[in-house]
Amino acid sequence: MLNASYIVCCTCTWHAVSVQVIAVCKSADLLLMVLDATKPWYHREILTRELEAVGMRLNRSPPNIYFKKKKTGGVSINSTGPLTKMDEKLVLRVLQEYKIHNCELLFKEDCSVDDLIDVIEGNRRYVKCLYVYNKVDMCSMEEVGEIARRPNSIPVSCHMRLNMDGLLGKIWAMMALVRVYTKKVGHKPDFSEPVVLTSDRGGTTMEAMCKQIHNTLTKEFKYALVWGCSAKHYPQRVGLTHQLADEDVVQIVKSKIKAEDGRGRFKSTSDKPLRIADREKKPALKT
């Protein structure tokens, strides 16, 4: 958690403090925009507009548009559904502005022109934001209820310590952290240092957990045993595509290391011939 400084309105492109704050915001998993409940509500729109002007999108998901540049072939535009916010002529005009004459576009949802521009630019940062309204002890009950009903907003009072537990629960719910505990073979699970996964940084699959532990673990991965909410039975044998849940216990089993002769560290087959005819006959016992 990092406490950022202020943002100078309409000067975020050149003010030194604002540039540093924006750089911190782009690398954050969750933004807490602390606002004064006694001040006008348009302060929220001003700060949101300043952040969107530098390529940040608050509480929005990336548009479901497939875009690929090509060397030849012209422009190919397709959609899985009707486009109500723009037509094909407007799409071609936007592509001409960016000097793109050969590409492939597939709209998988009803998107706007701004969404298309964001996909073409490719440098947009989609961040979750929680609007925290402070000093609610100086507001009426009607105003507090109106703040609480607004999306992604929560009223608090730092002076009187009001709704601080609700703020902590809201932060945990919006970050959607998944804690996974590891277990060695024949040992108890290690509940001291969990592996923390998020959907925004790599995902919450078994493959993402293996990559976070070590880069080469996915190559040596054979299967894993899972105990927890994501398992149908205890333990469940899963692969790399399994989705993990919070407070799951995972035991990873690696494949055997092959030696130069092609065998593993432990022999899984016998050296004897498979057919009886190929076996060597022992000499008769002397009597």
PDB file of C-alpha atoms in Angstrom:
ATOM      1  CA  MET A   1       0.000   0.000   0.000  1.00  0.00           C
ATOM      2  CA  LEU A   2       1.374   3.408  -1.011  1.00  0.00           C
ATOM      3  CA  ASN A   3      -0.028   6.831  -0.140  1.00  0.00           C
ATOM      4  CA  ALA A   4       0.196   8.943  -3.306  1.00  0.00           C
ATOM      5  CA  SER A   5       0.254  12.720  -3.485  1.00  0.00           C
ATOM      6  CA  TYR A   6      -2.206  15.070  -5.174  1.00  0.00           C
ATOM      7  CA  ILE A   7      -2.956  15.501  -8.884  1.00  0.00           C
ATOM      8  CA  VAL A   8      -2.909  19.007 -10.331  1.00  0.00           C
ATOM      9  CA  CYS A   9      -6.037  19.499 -12.408  1.00  0.00           C
ATOM     10  CA  CYS A  10      -5.564  19.946 -16.172  1.00  0.00           C
ATOM     11  CA  THR A  11      -1.765  19.834 -15.809  1.00  0.00           C
ATOM     12  CA  CYS A  12      -1.181  16.101 -15.408  1.00  0.00           C
ATOM     13  CA  THR A  13       0.790  15.995 -18.657  1.00  0.00           C
ATOM     14  CA  TRP A  14       3.604  18.213 -17.413  1.00  0.00           C
ATOM     15  CA  HIS A  15       3.451  18.663 -13.652  1.00  0.00           C
ATOM     16  CA  ALA A  16       6.256  16.636 -12.007  1.00  0.00           C
ATOM     17  CA  VAL A  17       4.216  15.519  -8.987  1.00  0.00           C
ATOM     18  CA  SER A  18       1.283  14.466 -11.141  1.00  0.00           C
ATOM     19  CA  VAL A  19       3.512  12.412 -13.431  1.00  0.00           C
ATOM     20  CA  GLN A  20       4.912  10.504 -10.459  1.00  0.00           C
ATOM     21  CA  VAL A  21       1.448   9.875  -9.038  1.00  0.00           C
ATOM     22  CA  ILE A  22       0.149   8.603 -12.372  1.00  0.00           C
ATOM     23  CA  ALA A  23       3.130   6.264 -12.739  1.00  0.00           C
ATOM     24  CA  VAL A  24       2.314   4.775  -9.331  1.00  0.00           C
ATOM     25  CA  CYS A  25      -1.366   4.449 -10.219  1.00  0.00           C
ATOM     26  CA  LYS A  26      -0.617   2.519 -13.398  1.00  0.00           C
ATOM     27  CA  SER A  27       1.334  -0.114 -11.485  1.00  0.00           C
ATOM     28  CA  ALA A  28      -1.255  -0.557  -8.712  1.00  0.00           C
ATOM     29  CA  ASP A  29      -3.715  -3.421  -8.341  1.00  0.00           C
ATOM     30  CA  LEU A  30      -6.366  -1.253  -6.687  1.00  0.00           C
ATOM     31  CA  LEU A  31      -6.836   2.506  -6.363  1.00  0.00           C
ATOM     32  CA  LEU A  32      -8.404   4.081  -3.282  1.00  0.00           C
ATOM     33  CA  MET A  33      -9.656   7.516  -4.270  1.00  0.00           C
ATOM     34  CA  VAL A  34     -10.292   9.298  -0.960  1.00  0.00           C
ATOM     35  CA  LEU A  35     -12.856  12.073  -1.343  1.00  0.00           C
ATOM     36  CA  ASP A  36     -14.427  14.565   1.030  1.00  0.00           C
ATOM     37  CA  ALA A  37     -18.115  13.811   1.570  1.00  0.00           C
ATOM     38  CA  THR A  38     -18.825  17.451   2.440  1.00  0.00           C
ATOM     39  CA  LYS A  39     -17.403  18.770  -0.836  1.00  0.00           C
ATOM     40  CA  PRO A  40     -19.196  18.776  -4.222  1.00  0.00           C
ATOM     41  CA  TRP A  41     -19.504  15.428  -5.946  1.00  0.00           C
ATOM     42  CA  TYR A  42     -17.983  16.569  -9.221  1.00  0.00           C
ATOM     43  CA  HIS A  43     -14.490  16.205  -7.692  1.00  0.00           C
ATOM     44  CA  ARG A  44     -14.819  12.493  -8.421  1.00  0.00           C
ATOM     45  CA  GLU A  45     -15.496  13.136 -12.101  1.00  0.00           C
ATOM     46  CA  ILE A  46     -12.552  15.561 -12.307  1.00  0.00           C
ATOM     47  CA  LEU A  47     -10.072  13.028 -10.926  1.00  0.00           C
ATOM     48  CA  THR A  48     -11.494  10.242 -13.075  1.00  0.00           C
ATOM     49  CA  ARG A  49     -11.196  12.418 -16.191  1.00  0.00           C
ATOM     50  CA  GLU A  50      -7.576  13.282 -15.366  1.00  0.00           C
ATOM     51  CA  LEU A  51      -6.653   9.620 -15.009  1.00  0.00           C
ATOM     52  CA  GLU A  52      -8.458   8.612 -18.192  1.00  0.00           C
ATOM     53  CA  ALA A  53      -6.610  11.338 -20.103  1.00  0.00           C
ATOM     54  CA  VAL A  54      -3.306   9.526 -19.507  1.00  0.00           C
ATOM     55  CA  GLY A  55      -4.536   6.096 -20.604  1.00  0.00           C
ATOM     56  CA  MET A  56      -6.117   4.677 -17.441  1.00  0.00           C
ATOM     57  CA  ARG A  57      -9.567   3.091 -17.395  1.00  0.00           C
ATOM     58  CA  LEU A  58     -11.195   2.802 -13.979  1.00  0.00           C
ATOM     59  CA  ASN A  59     -13.532  -0.093 -13.142  1.00  0.00           C
ATOM     60  CA  ARG A  60     -13.719  -1.225 -16.756  1.00  0.00           C
ATOM     61  CA  SER A  61     -12.736  -4.435 -18.461  1.00  0.00           C
ATOM     62  CA  PRO A  62     -10.749  -4.528 -21.720  1.00  0.00           C
ATOM     63  CA  PRO A  63     -13.006  -4.543 -24.806  1.00  0.00           C
ATOM     64  CA  ASN A  64     -13.510  -7.937 -26.374  1.00  0.00           C
ATOM     65  CA  ILE A  65     -12.040  -7.047 -29.779  1.00  0.00           C
ATOM     66  CA  TYR A  66      -9.599  -9.163 -31.757  1.00  0.00           C
ATOM     67  CA  PHE A  67      -7.133  -6.934 -33.628  1.00  0.00           C
ATOM     68  CA  LYS A  68      -4.153  -8.082 -35.678  1.00  0.00           C
ATOM     69  CA  LYS A  69      -2.030  -6.128 -38.143  1.00  0.00           C
ATOM     70  CA  LYS A  70      -1.119  -7.784 -41.437  1.00  0.00           C
ATOM     71  CA  LYS A  71       1.282  -6.995 -44.240  1.00  0.00           C
ATOM     72  CA  THR A  72      -1.159  -7.677 -47.083  1.00  0.00           C
ATOM     73  CA  GLY A  73      -4.781  -8.601 -47.617  1.00  0.00           C
ATOM     74  CA  GLY A  74      -6.531  -5.330 -46.855  1.00  0.00           C
ATOM     75  CA  VAL A  75      -8.943  -4.699 -44.010  1.00  0.00           C
ATOM     76  CA  SER A  76     -11.213  -7.501 -42.766  1.00  0.00           C
ATOM     77  CA  ILE A  77     -14.032  -6.448 -40.398  1.00  0.00           C
ATOM     78  CA  ASN A  78     -16.329  -9.009 -38.775  1.00  0.00           C
ATOM     79  CA  SER A  79     -18.579  -9.081 -35.731  1.00  0.00           C
ATOM     80  CA  THR A  80     -20.406 -11.758 -33.789  1.00  0.00           C
ATOM     81  CA  GLY A  81     -23.340  -9.433 -33.110  1.00  0.00           C
ATOM     82  CA  PRO A  82     -24.869  -6.151 -34.279  1.00  0.00           C
ATOM     83  CA  LEU A  83     -22.852  -2.952 -33.769  1.00  0.00           C
ATOM     84  CA  THR A  84     -25.186  -0.201 -32.587  1.00  0.00           C
ATOM     85  CA  LYS A  85     -22.578   2.399 -31.582  1.00  0.00           C
ATOM     86  CA  MET A  86     -20.663   2.574 -34.889  1.00  0.00           C
ATOM     87  CA  ASP A  87     -20.738   1.312 -38.446  1.00  0.00           C
ATOM     88  CA  GLU A  88     -18.180  -0.013 -40.920  1.00  0.00           C
ATOM     89  CA  LYS A  89     -17.475   3.400 -42.437  1.00  0.00           C
ATOM     90  CA  LEU A  90     -16.544   4.828 -39.044  1.00  0.00           C
ATOM     91  CA  VAL A  91     -14.244   1.877 -38.365  1.00  0.00           C
ATOM     92  CA  LEU A  92     -12.464   2.402 -41.689  1.00  0.00           C
ATOM     93  CA  ARG A  93     -12.091   6.094 -40.959  1.00  0.00           C
ATOM     94  CA  VAL A  94     -10.457   5.363 -37.603  1.00  0.00           C
ATOM     95  CA  LEU A  95      -8.068   2.873 -39.226  1.00  0.00           C
ATOM     96  CA  GLN A  96      -7.119   5.445 -41.857  1.00  0.00           C
ATOM     97  CA  GLU A  97      -6.291   7.956 -39.130  1.00  0.00           C
ATOM     98  CA  TYR A  98      -3.785   5.488 -37.701  1.00  0.00           C
ATOM     99  CA  LYS A  99      -2.512   4.606 -41.224  1.00  0.00           C
ATOM    100  CA  ILE A 100      -3.553   0.980 -40.912  1.00  0.00           C
ATOM    101  CA  HIS A 101      -4.447  -0.448 -44.334  1.00  0.00           C
ATOM    102  CA  ASN A 102      -4.025  -4.185 -43.686  1.00  0.00           C
ATOM    103  CA  CYS A 103      -5.508  -5.715 -40.560  1.00  0.00           C
ATOM    104  CA  GLU A 104      -8.076  -8.128 -39.193  1.00  0.00           C
ATOM    105  CA  LEU A 105     -10.818  -6.954 -36.827  1.00  0.00           C
ATOM    106  CA  LEU A 106     -13.341  -9.100 -34.972  1.00  0.00           C
ATOM    107  CA  PHE A 107     -15.867  -7.453 -32.654  1.00  0.00           C
ATOM    108  CA  LYS A 108     -17.068  -9.994 -30.097  1.00  0.00           C
ATOM    109  CA  GLU A 109     -19.361  -7.495 -28.359  1.00  0.00           C
ATOM    110  CA  ASP A 110     -21.064  -4.161 -29.004  1.00  0.00           C
ATOM    111  CA  CYS A 111     -18.197  -1.664 -28.631  1.00  0.00           C
ATOM    112  CA  SER A 112     -17.843   2.067 -29.091  1.00  0.00           C
ATOM    113  CA  VAL A 113     -15.291   4.093 -31.044  1.00  0.00           C
ATOM    114  CA  ASP A 114     -13.330   4.788 -27.856  1.00  0.00           C
ATOM    115  CA  ASP A 115     -12.994   1.055 -27.232  1.00  0.00           C
ATOM    116  CA  LEU A 116     -11.658   0.548 -30.752  1.00  0.00           C
ATOM    117  CA  ILE A 117      -9.107   3.328 -30.263  1.00  0.00           C
ATOM    118  CA  ASP A 118      -7.992   1.805 -26.968  1.00  0.00           C
ATOM    119  CA  VAL A 119      -7.389  -1.553 -28.664  1.00  0.00           C
ATOM    120  CA  ILE A 120      -5.424   0.053 -31.505  1.00  0.00           C
ATOM    121  CA  GLU A 121      -3.287   2.087 -29.109  1.00  0.00           C
ATOM    122  CA  GLY A 122      -2.566  -0.948 -26.960  1.00  0.00           C
ATOM    123  CA  ASN A 123      -1.200   1.039 -24.000  1.00  0.00           C
ATOM    124  CA  ARG A 124      -4.304   1.362 -21.868  1.00  0.00           C
ATOM    125  CA  ARG A 125      -4.242   0.271 -18.216  1.00  0.00           C
ATOM    126  CA  TYR A 126      -7.437  -1.118 -16.701  1.00  0.00           C
ATOM    127  CA  VAL A 127      -7.415  -0.640 -12.916  1.00  0.00           C
ATOM    128  CA  LYS A 128     -10.006  -1.244 -10.216  1.00  0.00           C
ATOM    129  CA  CYS A 129     -10.900   1.844  -8.205  1.00  0.00           C
ATOM    130  CA  LEU A 130     -12.739   2.216  -4.899  1.00  0.00           C
ATOM    131  CA  TYR A 131     -14.150   5.664  -4.052  1.00  0.00           C
ATOM    132  CA  VAL A 132     -13.801   6.263  -0.303  1.00  0.00           C
ATOM    133  CA  TYR A 133     -15.896   9.164   1.029  1.00  0.00           C
ATOM    134  CA  ASN A 134     -14.414  10.477   4.271  1.00  0.00           C
ATOM    135  CA  LYS A 135     -15.996  12.780   6.912  1.00  0.00           C
ATOM    136  CA  VAL A 136     -19.429  11.155   6.747  1.00  0.00           C
ATOM    137  CA  ASP A 137     -19.909  12.086  10.421  1.00  0.00           C
ATOM    138  CA  MET A 138     -20.579  15.629   9.192  1.00  0.00           C
ATOM    139  CA  CYS A 139     -23.291  14.516   6.734  1.00  0.00           C
ATOM    140  CA  SER A 140     -26.926  13.593   7.209  1.00  0.00           C
ATOM    141  CA  MET A 141     -28.258  10.039   7.081  1.00  0.00           C
ATOM    142  CA  GLU A 142     -29.826  10.662   3.668  1.00  0.00           C
ATOM    143  CA  GLU A 143     -26.493  11.760   2.209  1.00  0.00           C
ATOM    144  CA  VAL A 144     -24.681   8.779   3.721  1.00  0.00           C
ATOM    145  CA  GLY A 145     -27.287   6.415   2.271  1.00  0.00           C
ATOM    146  CA  GLU A 146     -26.942   8.018  -1.142  1.00  0.00           C
ATOM    147  CA  ILE A 147     -23.139   7.618  -1.021  1.00  0.00           C
ATOM    148  CA  ALA A 148     -23.422   3.972   0.007  1.00  0.00           C
ATOM    149  CA  ARG A 149     -25.759   3.201  -2.906  1.00  0.00           C
ATOM    150  CA  ARG A 150     -23.347   4.558  -5.513  1.00  0.00           C
ATOM    151  CA  PRO A 151     -21.336   1.881  -7.363  1.00  0.00           C
ATOM    152  CA  ASN A 152     -17.787   1.198  -6.101  1.00  0.00           C
ATOM    153  CA  SER A 153     -18.236   3.678  -3.233  1.00  0.00           C
ATOM    154  CA  ILE A 154     -18.100   3.362   0.534  1.00  0.00           C
ATOM    155  CA  PRO A 155     -18.643   5.981   3.289  1.00  0.00           C
ATOM    156  CA  VAL A 156     -16.167   6.112   6.198  1.00  0.00           C
ATOM    157  CA  SER A 157     -15.061   8.425   8.986  1.00  0.00           C
ATOM    158  CA  CYS A 158     -11.401   8.318   9.946  1.00  0.00           C
ATOM    159  CA  HIS A 159     -11.921  10.682  12.872  1.00  0.00           C
ATOM    160  CA  MET A 160     -14.621   8.568  14.556  1.00  0.00           C
ATOM    161  CA  ARG A 161     -13.409   5.209  13.136  1.00  0.00           C
ATOM    162  CA  LEU A 162     -16.723   4.500  11.414  1.00  0.00           C
ATOM    163  CA  ASN A 163     -17.083   1.661   8.870  1.00  0.00           C
ATOM    164  CA  MET A 164     -13.368   0.831   8.844  1.00  0.00           C
ATOM    165  CA  ASP A 165     -14.096  -2.908   8.915  1.00  0.00           C
ATOM    166  CA  GLY A 166     -16.433  -2.462   5.954  1.00  0.00           C
ATOM    167  CA  LEU A 167     -13.656  -0.667   4.056  1.00  0.00           C
ATOM    168  CA  LEU A 168     -11.246  -3.521   4.733  1.00  0.00           C
ATOM    169  CA  GLY A 169     -13.795  -6.082   3.536  1.00  0.00           C
ATOM    170  CA  LYS A 170     -14.519  -4.040   0.402  1.00  0.00           C
ATOM    171  CA  ILE A 171     -10.809  -3.825  -0.427  1.00  0.00           C
ATOM    172  CA  TRP A 172     -10.401  -7.584   0.002  1.00  0.00           C
ATOM    173  CA  ALA A 173     -13.448  -8.299  -2.182  1.00  0.00           C
ATOM    174  CA  MET A 174     -12.331  -5.988  -5.009  1.00  0.00           C
ATOM    175  CA  MET A 175      -8.752  -7.255  -5.107  1.00  0.00           C
ATOM    176  CA  ALA A 176      -9.996 -10.884  -5.253  1.00  0.00           C
ATOM    177  CA  LEU A 177      -6.801 -12.338  -3.818  1.00  0.00           C
ATOM    178  CA  VAL A 178      -6.425 -16.124  -3.809  1.00  0.00           C
ATOM    179  CA  ARG A 179      -4.174 -17.588  -1.112  1.00  0.00           C
ATOM    180  CA  VAL A 180      -2.843 -21.061  -1.911  1.00  0.00           C
ATOM    181  CA  TYR A 181      -0.916 -23.099   0.650  1.00  0.00           C
ATOM    182  CA  THR A 182       1.684 -25.665  -0.387  1.00  0.00           C
ATOM    183  CA  LYS A 183       2.200 -29.140   1.035  1.00  0.00           C
ATOM    184  CA  LYS A 184       5.144 -31.510   0.800  1.00  0.00           C
ATOM    185  CA  VAL A 185       4.724 -35.253   0.457  1.00  0.00           C
ATOM    186  CA  GLY A 186       4.347 -36.800   3.894  1.00  0.00           C
ATOM    187  CA  HIS A 187       4.261 -33.428   5.695  1.00  0.00           C
ATOM    188  CA  LYS A 188       1.595 -31.070   6.990  1.00  0.00           C
ATOM    189  CA  PRO A 189       0.607 -28.009   4.929  1.00  0.00           C
ATOM    190  CA  ASP A 190       2.617 -24.827   5.388  1.00  0.00           C
ATOM    191  CA  PHE A 191       0.126 -22.148   6.476  1.00  0.00           C
ATOM    192  CA  SER A 192       2.792 -19.527   7.232  1.00  0.00           C
ATOM    193  CA  GLU A 193       3.665 -18.331   3.700  1.00  0.00           C
ATOM    194  CA  PRO A 194       0.900 -18.757   1.103  1.00  0.00           C
ATOM    195  CA  VAL A 195       1.272 -18.225  -2.628  1.00  0.00           C
ATOM    196  CA  VAL A 196      -0.885 -15.200  -3.502  1.00  0.00           C
ATOM    197  CA  LEU A 197      -2.569 -15.216  -6.924  1.00  0.00           C
ATOM    198  CA  THR A 198      -4.782 -12.631  -8.627  1.00  0.00           C
ATOM    199  CA  SER A 199      -6.801 -12.675 -11.813  1.00  0.00           C
ATOM    200  CA  ASP A 200      -5.143  -9.439 -12.985  1.00  0.00           C
ATOM    201  CA  ARG A 201      -1.585 -10.733 -12.621  1.00  0.00           C
ATOM    202  CA  GLY A 202      -1.267 -14.084 -14.343  1.00  0.00           C
ATOM    203  CA  GLY A 203      -4.556 -15.656 -13.278  1.00  0.00           C
ATOM    204  CA  THR A 204      -5.548 -18.130 -10.581  1.00  0.00           C
ATOM    205  CA  THR A 205      -4.854 -21.399 -12.404  1.00  0.00           C
ATOM    206  CA  MET A 206      -2.456 -24.135 -11.392  1.00  0.00           C
ATOM    207  CA  GLU A 207      -0.132 -23.059 -14.209  1.00  0.00           C
ATOM    208  CA  ALA A 208       0.047 -19.514 -12.822  1.00  0.00           C
ATOM    209  CA  MET A 209       0.948 -20.888  -9.403  1.00  0.00           C
ATOM    210  CA  CYS A 210       3.733 -23.053 -10.867  1.00  0.00           C
ATOM    211  CA  LYS A 211       5.165 -20.082 -12.765  1.00  0.00           C
ATOM    212  CA  GLN A 212       5.140 -17.968  -9.621  1.00  0.00           C
ATOM    213  CA  ILE A 213       7.078 -20.621  -7.703  1.00  0.00           C
ATOM    214  CA  HIS A 214       9.608 -21.308 -10.495  1.00  0.00           C
ATOM    215  CA  ASN A 215       9.691 -20.893 -14.260  1.00  0.00           C
ATOM    216  CA  THR A 216      10.764 -24.472 -14.946  1.00  0.00           C
ATOM    217  CA  LEU A 217       8.133 -26.062 -12.706  1.00  0.00           C
ATOM    218  CA  THR A 218       5.546 -26.221 -15.493  1.00  0.00           C
ATOM    219  CA  LYS A 219       7.883 -28.378 -17.607  1.00  0.00           C
ATOM    220  CA  GLU A 220       8.462 -30.816 -14.745  1.00  0.00           C
ATOM    221  CA  PHE A 221       4.808 -30.787 -13.677  1.00  0.00           C
ATOM    222  CA  LYS A 222       3.043 -34.171 -13.719  1.00  0.00           C
ATOM    223  CA  TYR A 223      -0.097 -33.608 -11.623  1.00  0.00           C
ATOM    224  CA  ALA A 224      -1.203 -31.956  -8.390  1.00  0.00           C
ATOM    225  CA  LEU A 225      -3.389 -32.916  -5.450  1.00  0.00           C
ATOM    226  CA  VAL A 226      -5.792 -30.216  -4.234  1.00  0.00           C
ATOM    227  CA  TRP A 227      -7.688 -29.877  -0.969  1.00  0.00           C
ATOM    228  CA  GLY A 228     -10.156 -27.019  -0.633  1.00  0.00           C
ATOM    229  CA  CYS A 229     -13.209 -25.345  -2.128  1.00  0.00           C
ATOM    230  CA  SER A 230     -12.085 -25.862  -5.735  1.00  0.00           C
ATOM    231  CA  ALA A 231     -11.825 -29.646  -5.309  1.00  0.00           C
ATOM    232  CA  LYS A 232     -14.807 -31.934  -5.840  1.00  0.00           C
ATOM    233  CA  HIS A 233     -13.358 -34.536  -3.468  1.00  0.00           C
ATOM    234  CA  TYR A 234     -10.368 -34.647  -1.133  1.00  0.00           C
ATOM    235  CA  PRO A 235      -7.789 -34.898  -2.571  1.00  0.00           C
ATOM    236  CA  GLN A 236      -8.527 -34.235  -6.233  1.00  0.00           C
ATOM    237  CA  ARG A 237      -5.934 -34.923  -8.913  1.00  0.00           C
ATOM    238  CA  VAL A 238      -5.801 -31.921 -11.253  1.00  0.00           C
ATOM    239  CA  GLY A 239      -3.761 -30.510 -14.137  1.00  0.00           C
ATOM    240  CA  LEU A 240      -2.395 -27.113 -15.108  1.00  0.00           C
ATOM    241  CA  THR A 241      -5.768 -25.689 -16.200  1.00  0.00           C
ATOM    242  CA  HIS A 242      -7.450 -26.174 -12.820  1.00  0.00           C
ATOM    243  CA  GLN A 243      -8.892 -23.002 -11.263  1.00  0.00           C
ATOM    244  CA  LEU A 244      -7.816 -22.545  -7.654  1.00  0.00           C
ATOM    245  CA  ALA A 245      -9.904 -21.028  -4.881  1.00  0.00           C
ATOM    246  CA  ASP A 246      -8.976 -19.101  -1.773  1.00  0.00           C
ATOM    247  CA  GLU A 247      -7.187 -21.085   0.986  1.00  0.00           C
ATOM    248  CA  ASP A 248      -6.656 -24.195  -1.140  1.00  0.00           C
ATOM    249  CA  VAL A 249      -3.916 -26.671  -0.219  1.00  0.00           C
ATOM    250  CA  VAL A 250      -1.832 -27.935  -3.148  1.00  0.00           C
ATOM    251  CA  GLN A 251       0.687 -30.756  -3.380  1.00  0.00           C
ATOM    252  CA  ILE A 252       2.627 -30.747  -6.669  1.00  0.00           C
ATOM    253  CA  VAL A 253       4.044 -33.989  -8.046  1.00  0.00           C
ATOM    254  CA  LYS A 254       6.848 -33.637 -10.579  1.00  0.00           C
ATOM    255  CA  SER A 255       7.718 -36.070 -13.336  1.00  0.00           C
ATOM    256  CA  LYS A 256      10.790 -38.264 -13.035  1.00  0.00           C
ATOM    257  CA  ILE A 257      14.104 -36.924 -14.250  1.00  0.00           C
ATOM    258  CA  LYS A 258      15.322 -38.988 -17.181  1.00  0.00           C
ATOM    259  CA  ALA A 259      18.926 -40.115 -17.270  1.00  0.00           C
ATOM    260  CA  GLU A 260      21.168 -40.559 -20.312  1.00  0.00           C
ATOM    261  CA  ASP A 261      19.982 -44.122 -20.900  1.00  0.00           C
ATOM    262  CA  GLY A 262      16.365 -42.936 -21.147  1.00  0.00           C
ATOM    263  CA  ARG A 263      15.289 -44.310 -17.786  1.00  0.00           C
ATOM    264  CA  GLY A 264      14.182 -42.390 -14.746  1.00  0.00           C
ATOM    265  CA  ARG A 265      15.817 -42.343 -11.372  1.00  0.00           C
ATOM    266  CA  PHE A 266      13.800 -45.422 -10.380  1.00  0.00           C
ATOM    267  CA  LYS A 267      13.203 -48.334 -12.737  1.00  0.00           C
ATOM    268  CA  SER A 268       9.559 -48.906 -13.514  1.00  0.00           C
ATOM    269  CA  THR A 269      10.076 -52.077 -15.564  1.00  0.00           C
ATOM    270  CA  SER A 270      11.993 -55.272 -15.102  1.00  0.00           C
ATOM    271  CA  ASP A 271      15.170 -56.201 -16.992  1.00  0.00           C
ATOM    272  CA  LYS A 272      13.835 -59.663 -17.773  1.00  0.00           C
ATOM    273  CA  PRO A 273      12.531 -60.394 -21.291  1.00  0.00           C
ATOM    274  CA  LEU A 274       8.795 -60.118 -21.819  1.00  0.00           C
ATOM    275  CA  ARG A 275       8.467 -63.415 -23.685  1.00  0.00           C
ATOM    276  CA  ILE A 276       9.251 -66.744 -22.048  1.00  0.00           C
ATOM    277  CA  ALA A 277      10.978 -67.998 -25.207  1.00  0.00           C
ATOM    278  CA  ASP A 278      13.525 -65.190 -25.002  1.00  0.00           C
ATOM    279  CA  ARG A 279      14.573 -66.020 -21.473  1.00  0.00           C
ATOM    280  CA  GLU A 280      17.862 -67.749 -20.898  1.00  0.00           C
ATOM    281  CA  LYS A 281      17.558 -71.334 -19.724  1.00  0.00           C
ATOM    282  CA  LYS A 282      19.397 -72.110 -16.545  1.00  0.00           C
ATOM    283  CA  PRO A 283      21.589 -75.230 -16.453  1.00  0.00           C
ATOM    284  CA  ALA A 284      20.229 -78.241 -14.697  1.00  0.00           C
ATOM    285  CA  LEU A 285      21.107 -78.720 -11.080  1.00  0.00           C
ATOM    286  CA  LYS A 286      23.834 -81.237 -10.351  1.00  0.00           C
ATOM    287  CA  THR A 287      22.667 -84.194  -8.331  1.00  0.00           C
TER     288      THR A 287
END
